[in-house]
Every structure is written in structure tokens, then in C-alpha cells.
Coordinates of C-alpha atoms in Angstrom, one line a residue:
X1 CA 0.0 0.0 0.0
X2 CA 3.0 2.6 0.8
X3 CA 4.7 2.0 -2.6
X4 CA 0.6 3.5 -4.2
X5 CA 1.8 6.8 -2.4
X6 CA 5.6 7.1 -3.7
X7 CA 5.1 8.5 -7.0
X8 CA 7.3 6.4 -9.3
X9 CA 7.9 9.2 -12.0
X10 CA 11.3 10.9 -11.1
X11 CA 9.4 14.4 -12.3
X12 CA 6.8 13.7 -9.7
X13 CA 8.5 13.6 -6.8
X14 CA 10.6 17.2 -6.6
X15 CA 7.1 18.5 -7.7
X16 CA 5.5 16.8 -4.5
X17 CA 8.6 17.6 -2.3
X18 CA 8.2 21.6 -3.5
X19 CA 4.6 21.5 -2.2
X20 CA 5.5 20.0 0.9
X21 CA 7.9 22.3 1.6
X22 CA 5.4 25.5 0.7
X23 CA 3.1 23.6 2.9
X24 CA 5.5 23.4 5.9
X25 CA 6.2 27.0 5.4
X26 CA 3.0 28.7 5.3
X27 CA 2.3 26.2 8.4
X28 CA 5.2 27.7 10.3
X29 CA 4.0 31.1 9.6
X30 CA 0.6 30.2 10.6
X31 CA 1.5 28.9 13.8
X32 CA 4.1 32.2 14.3
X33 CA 0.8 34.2 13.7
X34 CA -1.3 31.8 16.6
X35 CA 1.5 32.8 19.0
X36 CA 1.6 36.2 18.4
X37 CA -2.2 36.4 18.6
X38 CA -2.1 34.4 21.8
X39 CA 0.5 36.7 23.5
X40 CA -1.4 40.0 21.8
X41 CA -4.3 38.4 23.8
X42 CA -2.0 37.7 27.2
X43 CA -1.0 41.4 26.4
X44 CA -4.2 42.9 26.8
X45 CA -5.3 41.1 29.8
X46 CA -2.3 42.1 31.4
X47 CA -3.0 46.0 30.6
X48 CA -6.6 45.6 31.3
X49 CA -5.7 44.0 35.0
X50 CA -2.7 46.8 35.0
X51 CA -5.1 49.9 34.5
X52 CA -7.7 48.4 36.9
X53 CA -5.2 48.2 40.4
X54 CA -3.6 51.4 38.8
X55 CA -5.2 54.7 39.8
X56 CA -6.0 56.9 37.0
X57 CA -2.5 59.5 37.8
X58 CA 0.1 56.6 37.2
X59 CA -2.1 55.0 34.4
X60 CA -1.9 58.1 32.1
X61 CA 1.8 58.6 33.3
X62 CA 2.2 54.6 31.7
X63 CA 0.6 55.3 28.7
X64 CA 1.9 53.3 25.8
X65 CA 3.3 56.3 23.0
X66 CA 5.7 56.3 20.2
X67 CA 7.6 59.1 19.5
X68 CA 7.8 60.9 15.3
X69 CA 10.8 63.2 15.3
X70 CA 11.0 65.4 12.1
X71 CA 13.3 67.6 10.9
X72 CA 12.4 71.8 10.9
X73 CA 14.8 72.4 8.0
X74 CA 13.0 69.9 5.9
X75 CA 9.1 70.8 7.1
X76 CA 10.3 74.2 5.9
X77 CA 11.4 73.2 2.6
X78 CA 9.7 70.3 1.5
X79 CA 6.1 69.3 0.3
X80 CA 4.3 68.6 3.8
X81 CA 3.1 65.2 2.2
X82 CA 6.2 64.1 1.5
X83 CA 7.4 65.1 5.2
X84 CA 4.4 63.2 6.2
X85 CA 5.3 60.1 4.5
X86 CA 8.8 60.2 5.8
X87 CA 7.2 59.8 8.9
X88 CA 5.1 57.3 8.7
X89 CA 7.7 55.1 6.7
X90 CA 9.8 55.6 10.3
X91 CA 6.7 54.8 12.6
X92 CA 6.0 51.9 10.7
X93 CA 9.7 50.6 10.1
X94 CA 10.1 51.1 14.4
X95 CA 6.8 49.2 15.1
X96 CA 7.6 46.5 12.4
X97 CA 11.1 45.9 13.4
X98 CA 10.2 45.6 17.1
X99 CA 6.3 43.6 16.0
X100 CA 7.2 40.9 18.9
X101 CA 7.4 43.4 21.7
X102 CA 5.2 43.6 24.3
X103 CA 4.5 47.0 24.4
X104 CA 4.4 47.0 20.7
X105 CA 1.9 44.4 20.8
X106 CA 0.0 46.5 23.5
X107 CA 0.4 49.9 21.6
X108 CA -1.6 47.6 18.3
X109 CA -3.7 45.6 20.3
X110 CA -7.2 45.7 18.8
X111 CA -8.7 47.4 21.8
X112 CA -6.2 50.5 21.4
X113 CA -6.4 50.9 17.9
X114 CA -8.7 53.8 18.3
X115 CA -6.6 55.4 21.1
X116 CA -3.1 55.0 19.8
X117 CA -1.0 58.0 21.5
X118 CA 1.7 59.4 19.4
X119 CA 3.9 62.4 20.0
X120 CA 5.4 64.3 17.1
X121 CA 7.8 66.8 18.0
X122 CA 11.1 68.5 15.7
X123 CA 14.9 68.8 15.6
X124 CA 16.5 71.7 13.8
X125 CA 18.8 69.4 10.8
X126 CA 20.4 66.5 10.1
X127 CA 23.0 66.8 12.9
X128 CA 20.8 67.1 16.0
X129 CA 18.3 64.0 14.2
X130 CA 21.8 62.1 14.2
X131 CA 22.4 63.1 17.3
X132 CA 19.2 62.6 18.8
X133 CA 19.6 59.0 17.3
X134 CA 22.9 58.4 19.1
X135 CA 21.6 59.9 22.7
X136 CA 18.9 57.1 22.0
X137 CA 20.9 54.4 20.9
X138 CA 23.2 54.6 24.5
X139 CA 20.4 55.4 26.3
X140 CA 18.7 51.6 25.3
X141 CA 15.6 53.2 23.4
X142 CA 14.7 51.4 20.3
X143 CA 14.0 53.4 17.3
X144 CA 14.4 53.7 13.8
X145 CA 16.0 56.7 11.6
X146 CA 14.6 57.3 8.8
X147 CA 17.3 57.8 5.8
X148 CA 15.2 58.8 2.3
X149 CA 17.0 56.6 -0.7
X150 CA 19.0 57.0 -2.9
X151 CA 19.3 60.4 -1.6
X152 CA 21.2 59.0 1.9
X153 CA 19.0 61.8 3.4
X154 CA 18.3 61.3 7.3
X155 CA 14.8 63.1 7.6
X156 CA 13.3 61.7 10.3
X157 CA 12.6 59.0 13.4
X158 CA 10.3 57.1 15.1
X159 CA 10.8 55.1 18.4
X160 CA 9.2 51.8 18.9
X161 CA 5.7 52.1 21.3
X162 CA 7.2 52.5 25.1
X163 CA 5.6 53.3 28.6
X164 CA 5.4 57.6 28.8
X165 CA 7.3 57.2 31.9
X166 CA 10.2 55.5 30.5
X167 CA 10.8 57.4 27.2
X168 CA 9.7 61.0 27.5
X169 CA 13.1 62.4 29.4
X170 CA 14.7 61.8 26.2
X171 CA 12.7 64.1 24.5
X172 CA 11.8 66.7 27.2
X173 CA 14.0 69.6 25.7
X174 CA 12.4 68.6 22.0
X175 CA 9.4 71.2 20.8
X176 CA 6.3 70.0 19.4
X177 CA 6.3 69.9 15.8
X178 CA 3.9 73.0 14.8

């Protein structure tokens, strides 16, 4: 009966072997997807226990926000859309980059997605958003830079989701972008 299920044609077989494979694959990324669903789920019941024994001061003080650093020189000279998109290429890129996280995973949980918290404040040029990026870099806060191709142009960051209380000394002498 096993020899009915080995194909006997030698073109057959890498065919069969191929689809396996894309089979095992999509499986594994299937099952990568479960997880991350299970511990987006273990996320928000942790937050949801969190912000009921926390009172409502050190809840708002814990709020999960990501941080959109743009550069004045460039808001002054460029198109604001394409400002814009530099942007959001750099929020995405830091919440992609860091997708596994927990407070990334809180930050897009479903029951946040309407209350996302993002501050978006602005450097003066490309040496203070490089040096920014340093400070951040020794101080352990994950972020991405945002460098526009094939220019090599550095117009902007965004930091992975973090607790307010945790990241927003790095940016206290930073103005709001206006």
C-alpha cells in the first residue's frame, strides 16, 4: 500500500517535495501568527488588570506612545506630504522591526487601535536628528531613523511604542512639531 503513495515518475516527486515544503512554510508562519495572537491576547489582559489596580494619575503617566521626530529644516522646505510620508515610513519601520514586543503588541492591540498616542515633535537638521539618534541608541531606546534613498538623506525618526514614563526624558528639551 506505501509503494501506491511514492510517485514512481522521477518528475513527480521534486514536484511533491516543492509543495511540501510550501506547505510546511505557510504552516510555520501560521503557527508564528497563533502565537503572536495568543501573547497580543496575554498582552491585553495584562493591561486591562494593570489599569484596573492602577489609579488613573500613574495610568496616564504609563501610557503606551511612540515618539515621530521630524526635521524643521526639511518641514520648511519640503512638500508637507512628503514630510508626512517620511514619517510614517519611520513609525512603521520602528513598530515593524520591534512587532514581537510587548509594548508594541499593547500599543496595536485591537482594543487601542482607536486610542493610539503618538507624540510628534522637531529637531533643527540633520546633525541634531543624528544626534538625537545616538543619545537614543546609549540610552537603550529602540528606534528607527529614517534615511530617504537614494538620496542618503536622514529626515526623520520614530521610536518603537514605550511606557510615557520610560521614554519621554529623552525628548523633554524637544518642541512640538507645529
Amino acid at each position: 500500500m506505501a509503494s501506491m503513495l511514492i510517485p514512481r515518475c522521477p518528475l513527480i516527486k521534486p514536484h511533491l517535495e516543492r509543495r511540501a515544503t510550501r506547505i510546511t512554510q505557510r504552516s510555520t508562519i501560521f503557527l508564528g501568527a497563533a502565537a503572536r495572537m495568543e501573547s497580543l491576547t496575554a498582552a491585553n489582559a495584562a493591561a486591562e488588570s494593570a489599569s484596573n489596580d492602577q489609579g488613573t494619575e500613574s495610568s496616564a503617566a504609563d501610557t503606551v506612545v511612540q515618539y515621530v521626530v521630524l526635521r524643521r529644516d526639511l518641514i520648511d522646505t519640503w512638500p508637507l506630504g512628503s514630510l508626512v510620508t517620511q514619517g510614517c515610513h519611520a513609525s512603521v519601520a520602528a513598530i515593524w522591526l520591534h512587532k514581537d514586543d510587548p509594548d508594541t503588541l499593547l500599543y496595536c492591540s485591537t482594543s487601542n487601535l482607536d486610542s493610539m498616542h503618538k507624540v510628534t515633535l522637531e529637531v533643527k537638521g540633520e546633525t541634531q536628528i543624528i544626534n538625537l539618534s545616538e543619545k537614543l541608541k546609549v540610552g537603550g531606546i529602540a528606534h528607527k531613523l529614517w534615511i530617504e534613498q537614494p538620496e542618503n538623506i536622514p529626515t526623520c525618526l520614530a521610536t518603537k511604542p514605550y511606557p510615557k514614563s520610560i521614554i519621554s526624558p529623552f525628548f523633554k528639551k524637544l518642541k512640538l512639531c507645529k
